[in-house]
Each structure stands twice: as structure tokens, then as C-alpha cells.
CSV table of C-alpha atoms in Angstrom, one decimal:
chain,number,residue,atom,x,y,z
A,1,UNK,CA,-11.9,37.9,4.0
A,2,UNK,CA,-11.2,34.5,5.4
A,3,UNK,CA,-15.0,33.7,5.2
A,4,UNK,CA,-15.2,34.8,1.6
A,5,UNK,CA,-12.2,32.7,0.7
A,6,UNK,CA,-13.7,29.7,2.5
A,7,UNK,CA,-17.0,30.1,0.6
A,8,UNK,CA,-15.3,30.5,-2.8
A,9,UNK,CA,-13.0,27.5,-2.3
A,10,UNK,CA,-15.7,25.3,-1.0
A,11,UNK,CA,-18.0,26.3,-3.9
A,12,UNK,CA,-15.3,25.3,-6.5
A,13,UNK,CA,-14.6,22.1,-4.6
A,14,UNK,CA,-18.3,21.3,-4.6
A,15,UNK,CA,-18.4,21.6,-8.4
A,16,UNK,CA,-15.1,19.8,-9.0
A,17,UNK,CA,-15.9,16.9,-6.5
A,18,UNK,CA,-18.7,15.7,-8.8
A,19,UNK,CA,-16.2,14.1,-11.2
A,20,UNK,CA,-14.5,11.7,-8.7
A,21,UNK,CA,-17.9,10.8,-7.2
A,22,UNK,CA,-19.4,10.0,-10.6
A,23,UNK,CA,-16.3,8.1,-11.6
A,24,UNK,CA,-16.4,6.0,-8.4
A,25,UNK,CA,-20.1,5.1,-9.0
A,26,UNK,CA,-19.6,4.3,-12.7
A,27,UNK,CA,-16.3,2.5,-12.7
A,28,UNK,CA,-15.8,1.2,-9.1
A,29,UNK,CA,-19.2,0.7,-7.5
A,30,UNK,CA,-21.1,-0.4,-10.6
A,31,UNK,CA,-18.2,-1.8,-12.6
A,32,UNK,CA,-19.3,-4.9,-14.6
A,33,UNK,CA,-16.3,-7.3,-14.9
A,34,UNK,CA,-18.2,-9.6,-17.4
A,35,UNK,CA,-18.9,-6.8,-19.9
A,36,UNK,CA,-15.7,-4.8,-19.6
A,37,UNK,CA,-12.0,-5.4,-19.2
A,38,UNK,CA,-10.9,-6.5,-15.7
A,39,UNK,CA,-8.6,-5.9,-14.0
A,40,UNK,CA,-9.1,-2.3,-14.9
A,41,UNK,CA,-7.2,0.9,-14.0
A,42,UNK,CA,-10.4,2.4,-12.5
A,43,UNK,CA,-9.3,2.0,-8.9
A,44,UNK,CA,-5.9,3.7,-9.5
A,45,UNK,CA,-7.5,6.5,-11.6
A,46,UNK,CA,-10.1,7.2,-8.8
A,47,UNK,CA,-7.4,7.1,-6.1
A,48,UNK,CA,-5.3,9.7,-8.1
A,49,UNK,CA,-8.4,11.9,-8.7
A,50,UNK,CA,-9.4,11.6,-5.0
A,51,UNK,CA,-5.9,12.4,-3.7
A,52,UNK,CA,-5.4,15.3,-6.1
A,53,UNK,CA,-8.7,16.9,-5.0
A,54,UNK,CA,-7.6,16.6,-1.3
A,55,UNK,CA,-4.1,17.9,-1.9
A,56,UNK,CA,-5.2,21.0,-3.9
A,57,UNK,CA,-8.0,21.7,-1.4
A,58,UNK,CA,-5.7,21.5,1.6
A,59,UNK,CA,-3.0,23.6,0.0
A,60,UNK,CA,-5.5,26.3,-1.0
A,61,UNK,CA,-6.9,26.4,2.5
A,62,UNK,CA,-3.3,26.2,3.9
A,63,UNK,CA,-4.2,23.1,5.9
A,64,UNK,CA,-1.3,21.2,7.3
A,65,UNK,CA,-1.7,17.5,7.9
A,66,UNK,CA,0.1,14.8,9.8
A,67,UNK,CA,3.7,13.9,8.9
A,68,UNK,CA,2.6,10.4,8.2
A,69,UNK,CA,0.0,11.4,5.6
A,70,UNK,CA,2.6,10.6,2.9
A,71,UNK,CA,2.8,7.0,4.2
A,72,UNK,CA,-1.0,6.6,3.9
A,73,UNK,CA,-1.0,8.0,0.4
A,74,UNK,CA,1.6,5.4,-0.6
A,75,UNK,CA,-0.4,2.6,1.0
A,76,UNK,CA,-3.6,3.7,-0.7
A,77,UNK,CA,-1.8,3.8,-4.1
A,78,UNK,CA,-0.3,0.4,-3.5
A,79,UNK,CA,-3.7,-1.2,-2.7
A,80,UNK,CA,-5.2,0.6,-5.7
A,81,UNK,CA,-2.4,-0.7,-8.0
A,82,UNK,CA,-2.9,-4.2,-6.7
A,83,UNK,CA,-6.6,-4.0,-7.6
A,84,UNK,CA,-5.6,-2.8,-11.1
A,85,UNK,CA,-3.1,-5.6,-11.6
A,86,UNK,CA,-4.9,-8.6,-10.1
A,87,UNK,CA,-8.4,-7.5,-9.3
A,88,UNK,CA,-9.9,-8.8,-6.1
A,89,UNK,CA,-8.1,-11.8,-4.7
A,90,UNK,CA,-10.1,-14.9,-3.9
A,91,UNK,CA,-12.3,-15.7,-0.9
A,92,UNK,CA,-11.8,-13.7,2.4
A,93,UNK,CA,-8.7,-11.9,1.1
A,94,UNK,CA,-10.8,-10.1,-1.6
A,95,UNK,CA,-13.4,-9.1,0.9
A,96,UNK,CA,-10.7,-7.7,3.2
A,97,UNK,CA,-9.2,-5.9,0.3
A,98,UNK,CA,-12.5,-4.0,-0.4
A,99,UNK,CA,-13.0,-3.1,3.2
A,100,UNK,CA,-9.4,-1.9,3.9
A,101,UNK,CA,-9.2,0.0,0.6
A,102,UNK,CA,-12.0,2.2,1.7
A,103,UNK,CA,-10.7,2.4,5.3
A,104,UNK,CA,-7.3,3.5,4.0
A,105,UNK,CA,-8.9,6.3,2.0
A,106,UNK,CA,-10.8,7.6,5.0
A,107,UNK,CA,-7.7,7.4,7.2
A,108,UNK,CA,-5.6,9.2,4.6
A,109,UNK,CA,-8.2,12.1,4.6
A,110,UNK,CA,-7.9,12.3,8.4
A,111,UNK,CA,-4.1,12.3,8.2
A,112,UNK,CA,-3.8,14.8,5.4
A,113,UNK,CA,-6.5,17.2,6.6
A,114,UNK,CA,-5.4,17.3,10.2
A,115,UNK,CA,-8.2,15.2,11.7
A,116,UNK,CA,-6.2,12.8,13.8
A,117,UNK,CA,-6.7,13.3,17.6
A,118,UNK,CA,-3.0,13.0,18.4
A,119,UNK,CA,-1.8,14.4,15.0
A,120,UNK,CA,-0.6,10.8,14.2
A,121,UNK,CA,-1.7,7.2,14.7
A,122,UNK,CA,-1.9,6.5,18.4
A,123,UNK,CA,-3.9,5.1,21.2
A,124,UNK,CA,-7.1,6.9,20.1
A,125,UNK,CA,-7.1,5.0,16.8
A,126,UNK,CA,-10.5,3.5,17.4
A,127,UNK,CA,-12.1,6.9,18.1
A,128,UNK,CA,-10.5,8.4,15.0
A,129,UNK,CA,-11.8,5.7,12.8
A,130,UNK,CA,-15.3,6.0,14.2
A,131,UNK,CA,-15.0,9.8,13.7
A,132,UNK,CA,-13.9,9.4,10.1
A,133,UNK,CA,-16.3,6.7,9.0
A,134,UNK,CA,-19.5,7.6,10.9
A,135,UNK,CA,-19.5,11.1,12.6
A,136,UNK,CA,-17.7,13.4,10.2
A,137,UNK,CA,-19.3,12.5,6.8
A,138,UNK,CA,-22.8,12.2,8.1
A,139,UNK,CA,-22.6,15.3,10.3
A,140,UNK,CA,-21.5,17.3,7.2
A,141,UNK,CA,-23.6,15.4,4.7
A,142,UNK,CA,-25.4,18.6,3.4
A,143,UNK,CA,-22.2,20.7,3.4
A,144,UNK,CA,-21.9,20.3,-0.4
A,145,UNK,CA,-25.5,21.6,-0.9
A,146,UNK,CA,-24.8,24.6,1.5
A,147,UNK,CA,-21.5,25.4,-0.4
A,148,UNK,CA,-23.3,25.4,-3.7
A,149,UNK,CA,-26.1,27.5,-2.3
A,150,UNK,CA,-23.7,30.1,-0.9
A,151,UNK,CA,-21.7,30.1,-4.2
A,152,UNK,CA,-24.7,30.8,-6.3
A,153,UNK,CA,-25.9,33.5,-3.9
A,154,UNK,CA,-22.5,35.1,-4.4
A,155,UNK,CA,-22.9,35.0,-8.2
A,156,UNK,CA,-26.4,36.3,-7.9
A,157,UNK,CA,-25.1,39.4,-6.2
A,158,UNK,CA,-22.7,40.0,-9.1
A,159,UNK,CA,-25.0,39.3,-12.1
A,160,UNK,CA,-22.5,40.8,-14.6
A,161,UNK,CA,-19.8,38.4,-13.5
A,162,UNK,CA,-22.2,35.4,-13.8
A,163,UNK,CA,-23.3,36.5,-17.3
A,164,UNK,CA,-19.7,36.9,-18.4
A,165,UNK,CA,-18.8,33.4,-17.2
A,166,UNK,CA,-21.7,31.8,-19.0
A,167,UNK,CA,-21.0,33.7,-22.3
A,168,UNK,CA,-17.3,32.8,-22.1
A,169,UNK,CA,-18.0,29.1,-21.7
A,170,UNK,CA,-20.5,29.2,-24.6
A,171,UNK,CA,-18.1,31.1,-26.8
A,172,UNK,CA,-15.2,28.7,-26.0
A,173,UNK,CA,-17.4,25.7,-26.8
A,174,UNK,CA,-18.4,27.1,-30.1
A,175,UNK,CA,-14.8,27.9,-31.1
A,176,UNK,CA,-13.7,24.4,-30.2
A,177,UNK,CA,-16.5,22.7,-32.2
A,178,UNK,CA,-15.7,24.9,-35.2
A,179,UNK,CA,-11.9,24.2,-35.0
A,180,UNK,CA,-12.4,20.4,-34.6
A,181,UNK,CA,-14.6,20.3,-37.7
A,182,UNK,CA,-12.1,22.2,-39.8
A,183,UNK,CA,-9.1,20.2,-38.6
A,184,UNK,CA,-11.0,16.9,-39.1
A,185,UNK,CA,-11.5,17.8,-42.8
A,186,UNK,CA,-7.8,18.7,-43.1
A,187,UNK,CA,-6.4,15.4,-41.7
A,188,UNK,CA,-7.8,11.9,-41.9
A,189,UNK,CA,-6.0,10.6,-38.7
A,190,UNK,CA,-7.3,13.6,-36.7
A,191,UNK,CA,-10.8,12.9,-38.0
A,192,UNK,CA,-10.6,9.4,-36.6
A,193,UNK,CA,-9.5,10.7,-33.3
A,194,UNK,CA,-12.2,13.3,-33.2
A,195,UNK,CA,-14.8,10.6,-34.1
A,196,UNK,CA,-13.6,8.4,-31.2
A,197,UNK,CA,-13.8,11.3,-28.9
A,198,UNK,CA,-17.3,12.1,-29.9
A,199,UNK,CA,-18.3,8.5,-29.5
A,200,UNK,CA,-16.9,8.5,-26.0
A,201,UNK,CA,-19.1,11.5,-25.1
A,202,UNK,CA,-22.1,9.9,-26.7
A,203,UNK,CA,-21.6,6.8,-24.5
A,204,UNK,CA,-20.8,9.0,-21.5
A,205,UNK,CA,-24.1,10.8,-21.8
A,206,UNK,CA,-26.2,7.7,-22.7
A,207,UNK,CA,-29.4,6.7,-20.9
A,208,UNK,CA,-27.3,5.1,-18.2
A,209,UNK,CA,-25.7,8.4,-17.5
A,210,UNK,CA,-28.7,9.7,-15.4
A,211,UNK,CA,-28.7,6.5,-13.3
A,212,UNK,CA,-25.0,7.0,-12.4
A,213,UNK,CA,-25.6,10.7,-12.0
A,214,UNK,CA,-28.4,10.2,-9.4
A,215,UNK,CA,-26.4,7.6,-7.5
A,216,UNK,CA,-23.3,9.8,-7.5
A,217,UNK,CA,-25.1,12.7,-5.8
A,218,UNK,CA,-25.3,11.0,-2.3
A,219,UNK,CA,-21.8,9.5,-2.8
A,220,UNK,CA,-20.4,12.9,-3.6
A,221,UNK,CA,-22.1,14.5,-0.6
A,222,UNK,CA,-20.6,11.8,1.7
A,223,UNK,CA,-17.1,12.3,0.3
A,224,UNK,CA,-17.5,16.1,0.4
A,225,UNK,CA,-18.7,15.9,4.0
A,226,UNK,CA,-15.7,13.8,4.9
A,227,UNK,CA,-13.1,16.0,3.3
A,228,UNK,CA,-14.7,19.4,3.7
A,229,UNK,CA,-15.8,18.7,7.3
A,230,UNK,CA,-12.3,17.7,8.2
A,231,UNK,CA,-10.8,20.8,6.6
A,232,UNK,CA,-13.4,23.2,8.0
A,233,UNK,CA,-12.9,21.9,11.6
A,234,UNK,CA,-10.4,23.9,13.5
A,235,UNK,CA,-9.5,21.0,15.8
A,236,UNK,CA,-10.1,17.3,16.0
A,237,UNK,CA,-13.2,16.0,17.5
A,238,UNK,CA,-11.5,14.2,20.4
A,239,UNK,CA,-9.0,16.0,22.7
A,240,UNK,CA,-6.1,13.6,23.4
A,241,UNK,CA,-4.9,15.6,26.5
A,242,UNK,CA,-8.3,15.6,28.1
A,243,UNK,CA,-8.6,11.8,27.4
A,244,UNK,CA,-5.2,11.2,29.0
A,245,UNK,CA,-6.1,13.2,32.1
A,246,UNK,CA,-9.4,11.3,32.4
A,247,UNK,CA,-7.5,8.0,32.2
A,248,UNK,CA,-5.0,9.2,34.8
A,249,UNK,CA,-7.8,10.1,37.2
A,250,UNK,CA,-9.5,6.7,36.8
A,251,UNK,CA,-6.7,4.3,37.8
A,252,UNK,CA,-8.9,2.7,40.4
A,253,UNK,CA,-8.2,-1.1,40.0
A,254,UNK,CA,-6.2,-2.4,43.0
A,255,UNK,CA,-2.9,-4.2,42.1
A,256,UNK,CA,-3.8,-7.3,44.1
A,257,UNK,CA,-7.1,-7.6,42.2
A,258,UNK,CA,-5.5,-7.5,38.8
A,259,UNK,CA,-2.6,-9.8,39.9
A,260,UNK,CA,-5.2,-12.3,41.1
A,261,UNK,CA,-7.0,-12.4,37.8
A,262,UNK,CA,-3.8,-12.7,35.8
A,263,UNK,CA,-2.5,-15.6,38.0
A,264,UNK,CA,-5.7,-17.5,37.6
A,265,UNK,CA,-5.6,-17.1,33.9
A,266,UNK,CA,-1.9,-18.0,33.7
A,267,UNK,CA,-2.6,-21.3,35.5
A,268,UNK,CA,-5.5,-22.0,33.1
A,269,UNK,CA,-3.4,-21.2,30.0
A,270,UNK,CA,-0.5,-23.3,31.1
A,271,UNK,CA,-2.8,-26.3,31.7
A,272,UNK,CA,-4.5,-25.8,28.3
A,273,UNK,CA,-1.1,-25.5,26.6
A,274,UNK,CA,0.2,-28.7,28.1
A,275,UNK,CA,-2.9,-30.6,27.0
A,276,UNK,CA,-2.8,-29.0,23.5
A,277,UNK,CA,0.8,-30.0,23.0
A,278,UNK,CA,0.0,-33.6,23.8
A,279,UNK,CA,-2.9,-33.4,21.2
A,280,UNK,CA,-0.6,-31.8,18.6
A,281,UNK,CA,2.1,-34.5,19.0
A,282,UNK,CA,-0.6,-37.2,18.5
A,283,UNK,CA,-1.9,-35.4,15.4
A,284,UNK,CA,1.6,-35.3,13.9
A,285,UNK,CA,2.2,-39.0,14.5
A,286,UNK,CA,-1.3,-40.1,13.3
A,287,UNK,CA,-2.8,-38.6,10.1
A,288,UNK,CA,-6.1,-37.0,10.7
A,289,UNK,CA,-9.2,-37.4,8.5
A,290,UNK,CA,-10.2,-34.3,6.6
A,291,UNK,CA,-13.1,-33.2,8.9
A,292,UNK,CA,-10.9,-33.8,12.0
A,293,UNK,CA,-7.9,-31.9,10.6
A,294,UNK,CA,-10.2,-29.0,9.5
A,295,UNK,CA,-11.7,-28.7,12.9
A,296,UNK,CA,-8.3,-29.1,14.6
A,297,UNK,CA,-6.7,-26.2,12.7
A,298,UNK,CA,-9.6,-23.8,12.2
A,299,UNK,CA,-10.8,-24.0,15.8
A,300,UNK,CA,-7.2,-23.3,16.9
A,301,UNK,CA,-7.0,-20.2,14.7
A,302,UNK,CA,-10.2,-18.6,16.0
A,303,UNK,CA,-9.2,-19.6,19.5
A,304,UNK,CA,-6.0,-17.7,19.1
A,305,UNK,CA,-7.7,-14.6,17.8
A,306,UNK,CA,-10.1,-14.6,20.7
A,307,UNK,CA,-7.5,-15.3,23.3
A,308,UNK,CA,-5.0,-12.7,22.0
A,309,UNK,CA,-7.8,-10.1,21.8
A,310,UNK,CA,-8.9,-10.9,25.3
A,311,UNK,CA,-5.3,-10.8,26.6
A,312,UNK,CA,-4.6,-7.5,24.8
A,313,UNK,CA,-7.7,-5.9,26.3
A,314,UNK,CA,-6.7,-7.3,29.7
A,315,UNK,CA,-3.2,-5.9,29.5
A,316,UNK,CA,-4.6,-2.6,28.3
A,317,UNK,CA,-6.8,-2.4,31.4
A,318,UNK,CA,-3.8,-3.4,33.5
A,319,UNK,CA,-1.6,-0.5,32.1
A,320,UNK,CA,-4.4,2.1,31.9
A,321,UNK,CA,-6.6,1.5,35.0
A,322,UNK,CA,-4.3,-0.1,37.6
A,323,UNK,CA,-3.0,2.1,40.4
A,324,UNK,CA,-0.1,3.9,38.8
A,325,UNK,CA,2.0,4.1,41.9
A,326,UNK,CA,2.0,0.3,42.5
A,327,UNK,CA,1.5,-1.0,39.0
A,328,UNK,CA,5.2,-2.1,38.7
A,329,UNK,CA,4.7,-4.6,41.6
A,330,UNK,CA,6.7,-7.8,41.2
A,331,UNK,CA,3.7,-10.1,41.4
A,332,UNK,CA,1.7,-8.1,38.8
A,333,UNK,CA,4.7,-7.8,36.5
A,334,UNK,CA,5.5,-11.6,36.7
A,335,UNK,CA,1.9,-12.6,36.0
A,336,UNK,CA,1.8,-10.2,33.0
A,337,UNK,CA,4.9,-11.6,31.6
A,338,UNK,CA,3.6,-15.2,32.0
A,339,UNK,CA,0.3,-14.1,30.2
A,340,UNK,CA,2.2,-12.8,27.2
A,341,UNK,CA,4.4,-15.8,27.1
A,342,UNK,CA,1.3,-18.0,27.0
A,343,UNK,CA,0.0,-15.8,24.1
A,344,UNK,CA,3.2,-16.5,22.2
A,345,UNK,CA,2.9,-20.2,22.9
A,346,UNK,CA,-0.6,-20.2,21.6
A,347,UNK,CA,0.5,-18.5,18.4
A,348,UNK,CA,3.3,-21.0,17.8
A,349,UNK,CA,0.9,-23.9,18.6
A,350,UNK,CA,-1.6,-22.6,16.1
A,351,UNK,CA,1.1,-22.2,13.5
A,352,UNK,CA,1.8,-25.9,13.9
A,353,UNK,CA,-1.9,-26.7,13.6
A,354,UNK,CA,-2.3,-24.8,10.4
A,355,UNK,CA,0.9,-26.3,9.0
A,356,UNK,CA,-0.6,-29.8,9.7
A,357,UNK,CA,-3.8,-28.9,7.9
A,358,UNK,CA,-2.0,-27.3,4.9
A,359,UNK,CA,0.4,-30.2,4.5
A,360,UNK,CA,-2.4,-32.7,4.5
A,361,UNK,CA,-5.0,-30.9,2.4
A,362,UNK,CA,-3.1,-28.1,0.5
A,363,UNK,CA,-3.1,-24.3,0.7
A,364,UNK,CA,-6.1,-22.1,-0.1
A,365,UNK,CA,-6.5,-18.3,-0.2
A,366,UNK,CA,-8.2,-18.5,3.2
A,367,UNK,CA,-5.4,-20.5,4.8
A,368,UNK,CA,-2.8,-18.1,3.1
A,369,UNK,CA,-4.5,-15.2,4.8
A,370,UNK,CA,-4.6,-17.1,8.0
A,371,UNK,CA,-0.8,-17.5,7.9
A,372,UNK,CA,-0.5,-13.7,7.4
A,373,UNK,CA,-2.9,-13.0,10.3
A,374,UNK,CA,-1.1,-15.5,12.6
A,375,UNK,CA,2.3,-13.9,11.8
A,376,UNK,CA,0.9,-10.4,12.7
A,377,UNK,CA,-0.7,-11.8,15.9
A,378,UNK,CA,2.6,-13.4,16.9
A,379,UNK,CA,4.4,-10.1,16.4
A,380,UNK,CA,1.8,-8.4,18.6
A,381,UNK,CA,2.2,-11.0,21.3
A,382,UNK,CA,6.0,-10.4,21.2
A,383,UNK,CA,5.4,-6.6,21.5
A,384,UNK,CA,3.1,-7.2,24.4
A,385,UNK,CA,5.9,-9.1,26.1
A,386,UNK,CA,8.4,-6.2,25.5
A,387,UNK,CA,5.7,-3.7,26.8
A,388,UNK,CA,6.0,-5.3,30.3
A,389,UNK,CA,9.6,-4.0,30.4
A,390,UNK,CA,9.5,-0.7,28.5
A,391,UNK,CA,6.9,1.7,27.2
A,392,UNK,CA,5.9,1.1,23.5
A,393,UNK,CA,3.2,2.7,21.3
A,394,UNK,CA,1.6,-0.7,20.8
A,395,UNK,CA,-1.5,0.5,18.9
A,396,UNK,CA,0.5,2.6,16.5
A,397,UNK,CA,3.1,-0.1,15.8
A,398,UNK,CA,0.4,-2.8,15.4
A,399,UNK,CA,-1.9,-0.8,13.1
A,400,UNK,CA,1.0,0.4,10.9
A,401,UNK,CA,2.5,-3.1,10.7
A,402,UNK,CA,-0.9,-4.5,9.7
A,403,UNK,CA,-1.7,-2.0,7.0
A,404,UNK,CA,1.9,-2.0,5.5
A,405,UNK,CA,2.0,-5.8,5.5
A,406,UNK,CA,-1.5,-6.1,4.0
A,407,UNK,CA,-0.6,-3.6,1.2
A,408,UNK,CA,2.4,-5.7,0.3
A,409,UNK,CA,0.3,-8.8,0.5
A,410,UNK,CA,-2.2,-7.3,-2.0
A,411,UNK,CA,0.6,-6.6,-4.5
A,412,UNK,CA,1.7,-10.3,-4.4
A,413,UNK,CA,0.3,-12.7,-6.9
A,414,UNK,CA,-1.2,-14.8,-4.2
A,415,UNK,CA,-3.1,-17.2,-6.5
A,416,UNK,CA,0.2,-18.2,-8.3
A,417,UNK,CA,2.0,-18.5,-5.0
A,418,UNK,CA,-0.7,-20.8,-3.7
A,419,UNK,CA,-0.7,-22.9,-6.9
A,420,UNK,CA,3.1,-23.3,-6.7
A,421,UNK,CA,3.0,-24.3,-3.0
A,422,UNK,CA,0.3,-26.9,-3.8
A,423,UNK,CA,2.4,-28.2,-6.7
A,424,UNK,CA,5.4,-28.5,-4.5
A,425,UNK,CA,3.3,-30.3,-1.9
A,426,UNK,CA,2.0,-32.8,-4.5
A,427,UNK,CA,5.5,-33.4,-5.8
A,428,UNK,CA,6.8,-34.1,-2.3
A,429,UNK,CA,3.7,-36.4,-1.6
A,430,UNK,CA,4.3,-38.3,-4.9
A,431,UNK,CA,8.0,-38.8,-4.1
A,432,UNK,CA,7.1,-40.0,-0.6
A,433,UNK,CA,4.5,-42.4,-2.0
A,434,UNK,CA,7.0,-43.8,-4.5
A,435,UNK,CA,9.6,-44.2,-1.8
A,436,UNK,CA,6.9,-46.0,0.4
A,437,UNK,CA,6.0,-48.3,-2.5
A,438,UNK,CA,9.6,-49.1,-3.2
A,439,UNK,CA,10.2,-49.8,0.5
A,440,UNK,CA,7.2,-52.1,0.7
A,441,UNK,CA,8.3,-53.9,-2.5
A,442,UNK,CA,11.8,-54.3,-1.0
A,443,UNK,CA,10.3,-55.6,2.3
A,444,UNK,CA,8.2,-58.1,0.3
A,445,UNK,CA,11.2,-59.3,-1.6
A,446,UNK,CA,13.1,-59.7,1.6
A,447,UNK,CA,10.3,-61.6,3.2
A,448,UNK,CA,10.1,-63.9,0.1
A,449,UNK,CA,13.8,-64.5,0.2
A,450,UNK,CA,13.7,-65.4,3.9
A,451,UNK,CA,10.7,-67.8,3.3
A,452,UNK,CA,12.6,-69.5,0.4
A,453,UNK,CA,15.7,-69.8,2.5
A,454,UNK,CA,13.7,-71.4,5.3
A,455,UNK,CA,12.2,-73.9,2.9
A,456,UNK,CA,15.6,-74.9,1.7
A,457,UNK,CA,16.8,-75.3,5.2
A,458,UNK,CA,14.0,-77.6,6.1
A,459,UNK,CA,14.6,-79.8,3.1
């Protein structure tokens, strides 16, 4: 009975899933902003179709998802609404929008269909993302074809039922066409609406229709493999308890070895920080040329990303693979605290570098995104500091904070904000230039007065 229900539901889903796949190819993937209205509601419409299909499918199969699936649904709708209102933002922010919009959709499927390893966002986030983006849809790529095949086999066994369905659809279509023709002759306004509706279908099934149809087939198979494969699976691909026990049995790094590495890095970071502070004070006092200022700020930003990533990995190894019985040793704990303090110091230093660059040469979308990224990295450095004193789900907090913050960032009119910031900067610069000119004129007058006074004194 359960098998028959599964086959029927998957057959219906395979038929219905064609519509969102076609709509994605036609109005998202191959959308032409030069020939059509943009921003357009296509992203939000697809998101609603996609989520409705998943919700009905899960409820029909009585599939319970994660409690945080509602949060991911809201974030996906927020990002889709931002694309409808503003389109893609400029430069790197727009590229990041496209990537995270698709990633949020995949992660929502995992959360709603019960595909997360720990039933929520956790330390196995990387494995879950790989599972959802790579393993699950490609492993079940032909699931849609198999579902259609089993469905048609079922209808073949019941020929009368299939004939009745075909005749019913044909009869309904004939009745609708007859009724529309009669009503169009009875009312002029309805005739116009019917004409617009017929033109829409003529455009829909134009010569381009078959191009979109062919492209939508693999897209639909990928989406069906993602959703259907996750619903069909009785448990997640990765076992969190088995992973935790494996990590527990591989705490093999000696405390003294990890402490030695951290102490060496702490000394290097402190030395680098002292030298960088000296360079920053010089940069504040002496205006830099454009290439020097660009190199000064951009190199600092990527340096921070690399160092924080490296420090995060190192602390992860320290907490997961150091001898559990002695991992709270004073020397190891102090060196870990110093490491995280150095990370916070690097973040603050790079904030200063980016401020210098923006004050000198204005704000761009890339620098605006850099400020957001630095703020998130600074928050992660603070969390790493707290993690030395109490247990925190760092991966969960960091990922949720990033996705929530980015969704709100997409809903902001970043281009207008950047324009306003640059206007304020130009106003302040012009006021400073006027004050400087006034001060130089005043100094010149004073010098002339002193010179005239000295001439009179000599005479």
C-alpha cells in the first residue's frame, strides 16, 4: 500500500514539476532584461511555485522536516523579493546574490524534507551542502523518468481508467472553448480578455517554446532528483552520531604540540600587529596615492580573510582533535585566547584600512560588500574568543548570521545608499577644502600685514 502511494504521488509530482522547471528556464535562466521588463517578478513567482510543490509533496508523503525550515523559507522569499525589486546588485554583490539564492533553495529543500544530518544546521554543514548540491540530485537524476515510467505502467494495467481520463480532459477542453466563444460574443470586455488570453498561449507555444522545453527537461530532472531523492530517503546520508564517535576516538594531537604551534603564531601575530599599527598611523597622517591606498586596503582585507580562516581551522583542530582530558590546560587555553584576540585586532585594523580607502576614494559596491564581510568576520572572531570559555555552536551561529544578514543586505537599496555616502563625502571634502582655502587666505593676509608693519618700523 505504501509502495503504491509512493508511485502515485511521485508520478503526479513528476508531471506537475515540469511547470516550475520550464518557468525557471524561461523567466530566470534565459530572461532577457533588454527585451523585457526588469526587475521582474519571475524570481518570486518561481520561489512560490517551487516551495508550494515541496510543501504539498512533503505533506502528502507525511514527511516532517526541520523546525528551522520556516526560517529558510522566509530567507528564500526575502532574497527572491529583493531580486524582484532591485534586480541583481552591482559587481561582486550581484554575483554573490545569484550563488546564495540557489544555495538557499537547496538548503531549504534539505531542511523541509528532513535531509539535514543533525536535523538542523550544525557542525556537519559542509557535508550537508555537498550532499544537497552534488550527491543527492545527480544520484537521483533519472528518478523523474522512472516515476513517469512506473506511472504509465500503472495506467496501462488499467486501460479503462486511462481512456476515461483522456476523454474527460478532451470533453472539458471542448466545453471550455465553446463557452468562451459564446461569452465573448455576449460581452465586448470579456472578448478582449479572451483575446489577450489566446495571444498569451500563442506566444507561450511559439517556436521558442521547444527550445525552453528541451532545456527544462534536465533542469526538471535535477530539481526532481533533489526533492524526490530527499523525500524518498529514509534517513540522511551522513550519520551525525557515528561522525561524533569517530572524532572522539581520533583526539590524538598532544596538548604540548598544539600549544607550541599556537604560541609561535601568537608571537608572529603580535609582531605583525605592532608593525601594521605603525604603518596605519603613518597612512592616516600622510595621504596616500590611489594605487598605494588601494593596495593598502585590499591586501589587508584578503589578509584578514585568510588569517581568520586559518585561525578558525586551527581552533577547530584544537577543539576536535586535541587530547580531550588535557585540552583545558592553562598554557593551551591562554595561547588560544591570545590567538583569537589577535584575530579581533586584525579585523579592527582592516576596518581602519578600509575606512582610509573609502574616505579618500569613495564607496563602491565592492567596498560596501567588504564592510559587510568584515563585520561578519569580526563577529566570528568574537565568538571564537567566547568559545574558549564556554561551548558554542559556532558553525550554526555563523552560518545563520551570514545568511540572515545577507538577505537583509539584498533588500537594501545599496546603490542609493552608496550614492548618498559618496555625496556626503564630497560635501565634507568641499567644506574642508573651503576651510583650507580660507585659512590659507587668512594666513596670507596676516603675513602681508606683518610685512607692511615691519616696513613701517624700518622707516
